[in-house]
CSV table of C-alpha atoms in Angstrom, one decimal:
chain,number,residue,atom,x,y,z
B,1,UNK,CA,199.4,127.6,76.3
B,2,UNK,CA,201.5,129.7,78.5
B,3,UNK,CA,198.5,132.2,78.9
B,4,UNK,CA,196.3,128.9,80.2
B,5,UNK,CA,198.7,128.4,82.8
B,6,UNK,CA,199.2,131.8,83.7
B,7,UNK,CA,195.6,131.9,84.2
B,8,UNK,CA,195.3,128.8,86.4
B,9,UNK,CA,198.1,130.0,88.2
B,10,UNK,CA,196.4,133.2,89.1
B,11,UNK,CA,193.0,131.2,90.5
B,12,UNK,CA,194.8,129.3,92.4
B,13,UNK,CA,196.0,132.2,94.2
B,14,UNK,CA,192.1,133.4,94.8
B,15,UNK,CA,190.6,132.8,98.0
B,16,UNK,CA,188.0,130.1,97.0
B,17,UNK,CA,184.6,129.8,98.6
B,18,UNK,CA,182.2,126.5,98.7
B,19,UNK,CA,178.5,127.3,98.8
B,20,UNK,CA,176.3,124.0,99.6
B,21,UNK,CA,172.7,124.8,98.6
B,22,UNK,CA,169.5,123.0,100.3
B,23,UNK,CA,168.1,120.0,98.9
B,24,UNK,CA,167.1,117.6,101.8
B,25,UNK,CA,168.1,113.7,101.0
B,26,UNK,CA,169.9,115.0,97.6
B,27,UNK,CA,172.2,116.6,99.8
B,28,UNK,CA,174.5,114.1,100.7
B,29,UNK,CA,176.1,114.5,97.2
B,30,UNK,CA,178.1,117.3,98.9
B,31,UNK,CA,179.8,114.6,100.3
B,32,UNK,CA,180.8,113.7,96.5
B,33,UNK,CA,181.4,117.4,95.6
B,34,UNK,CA,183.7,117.5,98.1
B,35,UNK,CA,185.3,114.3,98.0
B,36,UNK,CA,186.0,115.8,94.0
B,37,UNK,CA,187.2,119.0,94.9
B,38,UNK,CA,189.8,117.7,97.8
B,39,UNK,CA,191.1,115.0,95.3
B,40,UNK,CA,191.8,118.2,92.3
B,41,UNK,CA,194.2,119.6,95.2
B,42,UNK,CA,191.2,122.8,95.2
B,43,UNK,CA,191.5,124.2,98.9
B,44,UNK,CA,188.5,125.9,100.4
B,45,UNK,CA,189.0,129.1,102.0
B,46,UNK,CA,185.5,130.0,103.0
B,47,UNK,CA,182.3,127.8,103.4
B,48,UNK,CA,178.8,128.9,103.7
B,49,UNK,CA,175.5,126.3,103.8
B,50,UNK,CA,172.0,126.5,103.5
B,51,UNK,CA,169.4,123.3,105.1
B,52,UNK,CA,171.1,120.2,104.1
B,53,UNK,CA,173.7,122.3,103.0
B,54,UNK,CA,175.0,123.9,106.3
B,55,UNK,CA,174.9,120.4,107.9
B,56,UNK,CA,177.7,118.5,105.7
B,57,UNK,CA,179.6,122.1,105.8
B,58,UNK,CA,179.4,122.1,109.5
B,59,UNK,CA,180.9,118.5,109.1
B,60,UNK,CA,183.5,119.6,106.6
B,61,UNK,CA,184.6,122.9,108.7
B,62,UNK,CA,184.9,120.7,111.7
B,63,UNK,CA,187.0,118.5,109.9
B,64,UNK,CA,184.6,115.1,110.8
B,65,UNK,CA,183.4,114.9,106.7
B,66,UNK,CA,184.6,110.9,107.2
B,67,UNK,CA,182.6,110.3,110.4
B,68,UNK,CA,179.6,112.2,108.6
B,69,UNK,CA,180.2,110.0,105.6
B,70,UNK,CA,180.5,106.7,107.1
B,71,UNK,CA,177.3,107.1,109.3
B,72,UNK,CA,175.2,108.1,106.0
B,73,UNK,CA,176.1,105.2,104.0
B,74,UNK,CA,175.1,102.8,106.8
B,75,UNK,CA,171.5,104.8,107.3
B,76,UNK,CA,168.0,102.5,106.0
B,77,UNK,CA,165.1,103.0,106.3
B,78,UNK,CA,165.0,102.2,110.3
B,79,UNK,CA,167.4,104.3,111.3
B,80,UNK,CA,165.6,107.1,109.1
B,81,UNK,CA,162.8,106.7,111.0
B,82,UNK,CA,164.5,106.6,114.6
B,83,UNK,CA,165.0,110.3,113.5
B,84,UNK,CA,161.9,111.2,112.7
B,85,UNK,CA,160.7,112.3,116.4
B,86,UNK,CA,157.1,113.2,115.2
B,87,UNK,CA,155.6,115.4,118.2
B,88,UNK,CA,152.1,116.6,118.4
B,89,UNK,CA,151.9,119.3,115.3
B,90,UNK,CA,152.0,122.8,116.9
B,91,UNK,CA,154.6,124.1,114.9
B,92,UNK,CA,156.2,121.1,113.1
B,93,UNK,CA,155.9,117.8,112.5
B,94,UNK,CA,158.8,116.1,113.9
B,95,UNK,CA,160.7,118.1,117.0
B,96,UNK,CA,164.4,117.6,115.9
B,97,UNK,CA,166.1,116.9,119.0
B,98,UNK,CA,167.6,113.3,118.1
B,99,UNK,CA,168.9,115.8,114.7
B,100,UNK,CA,170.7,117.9,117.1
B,101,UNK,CA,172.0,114.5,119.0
B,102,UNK,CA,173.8,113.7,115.4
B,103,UNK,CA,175.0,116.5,114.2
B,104,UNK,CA,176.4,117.1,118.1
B,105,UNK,CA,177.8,113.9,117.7
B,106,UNK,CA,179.9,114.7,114.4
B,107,UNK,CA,180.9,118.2,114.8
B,108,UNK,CA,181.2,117.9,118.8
B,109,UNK,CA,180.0,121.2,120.0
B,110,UNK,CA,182.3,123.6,118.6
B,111,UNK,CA,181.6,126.8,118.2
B,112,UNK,CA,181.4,128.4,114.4
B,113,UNK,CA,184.0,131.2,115.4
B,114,UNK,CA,186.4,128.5,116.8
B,115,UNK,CA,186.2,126.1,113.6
B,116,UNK,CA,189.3,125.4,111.2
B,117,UNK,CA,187.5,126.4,108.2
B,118,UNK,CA,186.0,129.7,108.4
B,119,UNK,CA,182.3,128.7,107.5
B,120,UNK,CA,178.6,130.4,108.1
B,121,UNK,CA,175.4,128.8,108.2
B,122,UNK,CA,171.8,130.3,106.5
B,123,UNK,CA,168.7,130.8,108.2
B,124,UNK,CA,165.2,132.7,107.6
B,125,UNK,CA,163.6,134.6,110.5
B,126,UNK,CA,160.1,133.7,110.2
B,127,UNK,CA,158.8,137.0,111.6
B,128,UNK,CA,160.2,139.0,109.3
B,129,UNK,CA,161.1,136.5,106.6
B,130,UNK,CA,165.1,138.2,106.6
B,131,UNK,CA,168.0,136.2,105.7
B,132,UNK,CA,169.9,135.4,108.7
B,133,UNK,CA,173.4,134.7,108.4
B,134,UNK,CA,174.8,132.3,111.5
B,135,UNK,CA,178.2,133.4,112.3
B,136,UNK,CA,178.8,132.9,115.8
B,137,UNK,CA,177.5,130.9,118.8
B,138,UNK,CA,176.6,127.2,119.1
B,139,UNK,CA,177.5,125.4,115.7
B,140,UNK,CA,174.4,122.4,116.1
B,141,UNK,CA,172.0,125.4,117.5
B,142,UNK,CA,172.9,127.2,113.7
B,143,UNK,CA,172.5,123.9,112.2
B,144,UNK,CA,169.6,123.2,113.3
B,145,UNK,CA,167.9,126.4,112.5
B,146,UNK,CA,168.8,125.9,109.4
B,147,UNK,CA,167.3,122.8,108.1
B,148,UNK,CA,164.3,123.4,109.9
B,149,UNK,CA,161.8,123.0,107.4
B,150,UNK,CA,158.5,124.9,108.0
B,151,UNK,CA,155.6,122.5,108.9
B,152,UNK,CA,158.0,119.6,109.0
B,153,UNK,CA,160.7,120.5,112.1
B,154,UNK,CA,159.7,122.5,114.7
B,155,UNK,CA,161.4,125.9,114.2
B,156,UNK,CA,164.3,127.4,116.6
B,157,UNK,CA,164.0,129.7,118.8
B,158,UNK,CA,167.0,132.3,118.8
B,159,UNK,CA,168.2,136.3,120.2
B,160,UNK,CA,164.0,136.5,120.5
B,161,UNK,CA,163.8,135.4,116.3
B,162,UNK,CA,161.9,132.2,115.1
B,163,UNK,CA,164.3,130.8,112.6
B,164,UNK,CA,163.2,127.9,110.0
B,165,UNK,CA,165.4,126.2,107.1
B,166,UNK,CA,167.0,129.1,105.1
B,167,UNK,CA,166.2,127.8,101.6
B,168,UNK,CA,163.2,129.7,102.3
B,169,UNK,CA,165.2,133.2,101.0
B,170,UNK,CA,168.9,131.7,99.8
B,171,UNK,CA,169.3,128.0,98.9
B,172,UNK,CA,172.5,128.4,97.3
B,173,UNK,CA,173.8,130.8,99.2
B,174,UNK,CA,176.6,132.1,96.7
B,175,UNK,CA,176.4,135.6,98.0
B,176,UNK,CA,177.3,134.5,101.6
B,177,UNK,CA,180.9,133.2,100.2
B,178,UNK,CA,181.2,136.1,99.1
B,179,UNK,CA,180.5,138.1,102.0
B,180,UNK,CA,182.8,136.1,104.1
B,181,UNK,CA,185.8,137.0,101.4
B,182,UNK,CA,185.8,134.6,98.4
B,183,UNK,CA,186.7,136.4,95.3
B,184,UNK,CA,186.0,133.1,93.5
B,185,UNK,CA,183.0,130.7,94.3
B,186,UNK,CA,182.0,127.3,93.7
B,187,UNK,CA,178.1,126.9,94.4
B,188,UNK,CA,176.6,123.3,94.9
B,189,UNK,CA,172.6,123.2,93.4
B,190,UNK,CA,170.8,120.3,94.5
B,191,UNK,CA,167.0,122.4,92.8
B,192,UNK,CA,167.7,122.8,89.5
B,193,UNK,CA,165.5,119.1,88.4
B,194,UNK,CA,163.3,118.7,90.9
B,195,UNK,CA,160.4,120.0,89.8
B,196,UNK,CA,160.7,118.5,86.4
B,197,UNK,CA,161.3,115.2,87.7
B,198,UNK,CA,158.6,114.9,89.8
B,199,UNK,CA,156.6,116.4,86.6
B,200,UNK,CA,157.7,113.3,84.6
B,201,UNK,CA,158.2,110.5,87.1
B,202,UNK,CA,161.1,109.7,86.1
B,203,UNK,CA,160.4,108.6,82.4
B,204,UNK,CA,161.8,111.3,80.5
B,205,UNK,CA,165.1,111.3,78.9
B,206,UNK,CA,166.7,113.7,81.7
B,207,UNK,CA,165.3,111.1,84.1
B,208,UNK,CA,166.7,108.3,82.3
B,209,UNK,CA,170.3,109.9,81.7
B,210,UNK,CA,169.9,110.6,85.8
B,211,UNK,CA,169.2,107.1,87.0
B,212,UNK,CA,171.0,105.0,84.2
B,213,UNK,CA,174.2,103.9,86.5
B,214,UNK,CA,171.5,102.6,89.3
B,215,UNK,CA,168.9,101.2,87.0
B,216,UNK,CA,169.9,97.8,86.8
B,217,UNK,CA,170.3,97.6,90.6
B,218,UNK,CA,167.0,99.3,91.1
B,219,UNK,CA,165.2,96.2,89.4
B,220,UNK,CA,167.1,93.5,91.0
B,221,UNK,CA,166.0,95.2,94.1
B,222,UNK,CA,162.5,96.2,93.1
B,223,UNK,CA,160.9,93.9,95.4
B,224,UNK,CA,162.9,93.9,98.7
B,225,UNK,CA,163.1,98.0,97.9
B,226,UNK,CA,158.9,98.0,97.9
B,227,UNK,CA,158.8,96.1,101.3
B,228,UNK,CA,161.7,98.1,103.2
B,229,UNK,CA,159.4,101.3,102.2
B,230,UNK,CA,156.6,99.3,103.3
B,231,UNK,CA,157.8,98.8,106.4
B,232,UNK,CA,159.1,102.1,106.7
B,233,UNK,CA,155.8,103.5,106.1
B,234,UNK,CA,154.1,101.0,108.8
B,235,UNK,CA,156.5,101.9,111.0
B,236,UNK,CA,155.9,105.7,111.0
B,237,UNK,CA,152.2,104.9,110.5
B,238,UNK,CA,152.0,103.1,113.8
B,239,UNK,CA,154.7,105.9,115.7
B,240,UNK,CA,151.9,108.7,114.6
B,241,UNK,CA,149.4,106.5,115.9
B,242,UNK,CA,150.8,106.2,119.1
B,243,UNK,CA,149.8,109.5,119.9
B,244,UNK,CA,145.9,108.7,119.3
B,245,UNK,CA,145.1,112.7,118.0
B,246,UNK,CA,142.5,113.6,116.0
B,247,UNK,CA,144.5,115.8,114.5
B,248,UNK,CA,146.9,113.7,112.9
B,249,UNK,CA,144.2,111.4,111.3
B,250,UNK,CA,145.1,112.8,107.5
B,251,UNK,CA,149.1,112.7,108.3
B,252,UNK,CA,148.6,108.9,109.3
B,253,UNK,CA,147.3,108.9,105.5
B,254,UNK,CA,151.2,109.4,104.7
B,255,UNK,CA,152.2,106.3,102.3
B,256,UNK,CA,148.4,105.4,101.1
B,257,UNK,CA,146.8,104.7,98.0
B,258,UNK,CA,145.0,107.3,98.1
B,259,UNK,CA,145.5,109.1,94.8
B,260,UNK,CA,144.7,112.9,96.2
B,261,UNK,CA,148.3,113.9,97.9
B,262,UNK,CA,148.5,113.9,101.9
B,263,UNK,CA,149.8,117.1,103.4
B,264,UNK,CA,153.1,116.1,104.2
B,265,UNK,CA,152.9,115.5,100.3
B,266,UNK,CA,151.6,119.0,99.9
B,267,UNK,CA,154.0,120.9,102.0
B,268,UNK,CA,157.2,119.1,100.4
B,269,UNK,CA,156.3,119.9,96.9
B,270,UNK,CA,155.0,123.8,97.6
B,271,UNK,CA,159.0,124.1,99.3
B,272,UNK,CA,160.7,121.8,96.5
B,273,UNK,CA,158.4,124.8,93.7
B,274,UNK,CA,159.4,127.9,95.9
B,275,UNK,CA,163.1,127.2,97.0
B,276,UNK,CA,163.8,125.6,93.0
B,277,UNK,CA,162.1,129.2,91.5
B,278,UNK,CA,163.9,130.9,94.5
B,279,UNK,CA,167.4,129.4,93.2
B,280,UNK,CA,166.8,129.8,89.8
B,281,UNK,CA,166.8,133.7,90.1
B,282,UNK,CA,169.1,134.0,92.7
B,283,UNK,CA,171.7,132.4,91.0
B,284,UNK,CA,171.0,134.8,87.9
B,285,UNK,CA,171.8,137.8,90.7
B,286,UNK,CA,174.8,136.3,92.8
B,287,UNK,CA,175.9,133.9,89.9
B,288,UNK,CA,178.6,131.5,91.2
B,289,UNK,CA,182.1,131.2,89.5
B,290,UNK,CA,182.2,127.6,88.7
B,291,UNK,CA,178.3,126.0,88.9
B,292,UNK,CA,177.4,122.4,90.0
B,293,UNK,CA,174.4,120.7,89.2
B,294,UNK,CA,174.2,117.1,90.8
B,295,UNK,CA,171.6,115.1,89.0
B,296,UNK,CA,169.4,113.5,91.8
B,297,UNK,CA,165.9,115.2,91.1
B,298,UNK,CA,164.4,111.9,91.2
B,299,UNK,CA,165.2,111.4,95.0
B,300,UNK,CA,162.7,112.2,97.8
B,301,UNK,CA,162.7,114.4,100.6
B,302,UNK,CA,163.2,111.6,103.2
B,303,UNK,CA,165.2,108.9,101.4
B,304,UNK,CA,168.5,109.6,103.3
B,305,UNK,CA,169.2,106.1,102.9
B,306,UNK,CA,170.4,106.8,99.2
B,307,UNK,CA,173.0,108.2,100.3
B,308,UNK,CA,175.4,106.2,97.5
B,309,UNK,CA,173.6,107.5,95.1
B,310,UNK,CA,173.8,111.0,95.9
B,311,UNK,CA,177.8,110.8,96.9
B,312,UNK,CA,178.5,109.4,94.0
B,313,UNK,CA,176.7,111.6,91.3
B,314,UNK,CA,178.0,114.9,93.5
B,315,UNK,CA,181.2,113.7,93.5
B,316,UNK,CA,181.2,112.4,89.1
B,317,UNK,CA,179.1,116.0,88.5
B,318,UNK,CA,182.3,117.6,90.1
B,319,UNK,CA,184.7,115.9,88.1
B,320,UNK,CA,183.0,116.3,85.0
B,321,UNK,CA,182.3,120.2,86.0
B,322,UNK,CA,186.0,120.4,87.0
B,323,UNK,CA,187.4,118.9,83.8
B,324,UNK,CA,185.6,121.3,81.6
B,325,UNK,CA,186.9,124.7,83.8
B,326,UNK,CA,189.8,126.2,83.8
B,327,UNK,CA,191.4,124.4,87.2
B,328,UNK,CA,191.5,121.4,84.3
């Protein structure tokens, strides 16, 4: 007993670092990871994010984690799409300035060197495809660069380097805690079930374990569910069509019947296949010290408006992870 406590006594005294990984609508659970992890009294020395990631850790560092929380539980599916400003496809899909409007709007401009919370944002330089590690400058410009998603944002331009959403080359970006001086890390992976989800649509037992606390609620709200999406769909449907290219006839596609996927379809699930792969095998190389594994494969890239769902499973995925480690 005494050499339990002795132990826990020593980690406490450990400079503890939070990695969020990428994961795109999934990751508001970091919202419930760290909702857990305040709660247990665990205080985070060092934070380091990757896409989705960096954005709720820019939150958290800036100490606005609330204000980020209380706008993502009030999000549907219109005020999804007011933040979907789809531009003519050069590089990207949508252009990610009214993004940049939100996340200026929670973490208010600061700098990364001038935060509370030491914390470091991921990025990929797409000319050379190097991990680029955001420590200084303009915290929404580092944000930004990070969740840019190839083929869906527009990349960011920065110091002459095109950088895109840096799951592309660390999505749990445990080694970047550890860089910035945590000798013990706690790593957030939002891939680990999305490929095997998608695989089974949501009938298999993982799937069902997954979604049991929302399944009742999911068919009481079947129908009004169905038409929300419907008018989500119609709504970006029609905001495509506004700019009349020829282009963009198969993206307008987006939300069809058509059984053959659409290449918005295409370009998510080749990202969700590399960046899970990607994780798996960088977490065998730069393995965390205490590993969590929200269950929320069966969410979509853009359904941001779940964002219950996903607080609430990172944060009860936290406690349970938590309970069974030695901080318990």
């Amino acid at each position: 007993m005494n050499n339990i406590f002795n132990m826990i006594k020593r980690l406490k005294k450990k400079r503890i670092g939070l990695a969020l990984g990428s994961g795109s609508a999934r990751g508001w659970a970091h919202i419930g990871v760290i909702k857990a992890l305040n709660e247990a009294g665990i205080k985070i020395d060092y934070l380091a994010g990757t896409s989705i990631g960096a954005f709720v850790g820019a939150a958290y560092a800036s100490g606005s984690i609330d204000a980020l929380e209380e706008i993502v539980l009030e999000m549907d599916w219109k005020k999804v799409l007011f933040f979907l400003d789809v531009v003519f496809p050069k590089s990207g899909l949508i252009d990610g300035k009214k993004v940049s409007v939100l996340i200026q709007s929670i973490v208010n401009g600061a700098k990364l060197e001038d935060l509370p919370l030491p914390f470091q944002a991921v990025s990929t330089d797409l000319g050379t495809g190097a991990e680029i590690i955001l420590k200084k400058g303009d915290i929404i410009e580092a944000v930004r660069a990070s969740i840019s998603v190839p083929g869906i944002f527009s990349p960011t331009m920065k110091d002459n380097m095109i950088l895109v959403d840096g799951g592309m080359v660390n999505p749990v970006p445990v080694s970047v805690a550890r860089d910035m001086g945590a000798d013990f890390v706690i790593a957030v992976d939002l891939n680990h079930d999305i490929i095997e989800k998608k695989g089974c649509s949501n009938n298999g037992p993982e799937s069902k374990k997954s979604t049991e606390p929302y399944e009742k609620k999911a068919e009481i709200d079947a129908g009004a569910n169905s038409k929300k999406k419907s008018n989500f769909l119609e709504s970006l449907n029609k905001k495509i069509g506004d700019f009349n290219f020829a282009s963009l006839t198969k993206f307008k596609q987006w939300g069809s019947s058509d059984p053959l996927p659409n290449i918005f379809e295409v370009l998510i699930t080749s990202i969700n296949i590399m960046e899970s792969s990607i994780t798996a095998t960088r977490l065998i190389t730069d393995p965390p010290d205490l590993l969590i594994q929200p269950k929320l494969g069966y969410l979509k890239f853009l359904e941001f408006n779940r964002a219950q769902e996903a607080i609430d499973e990172g944060y009860h995925e936290t406690k349970i992870q938590l309970k069974n480690s030695i901080f318990s």
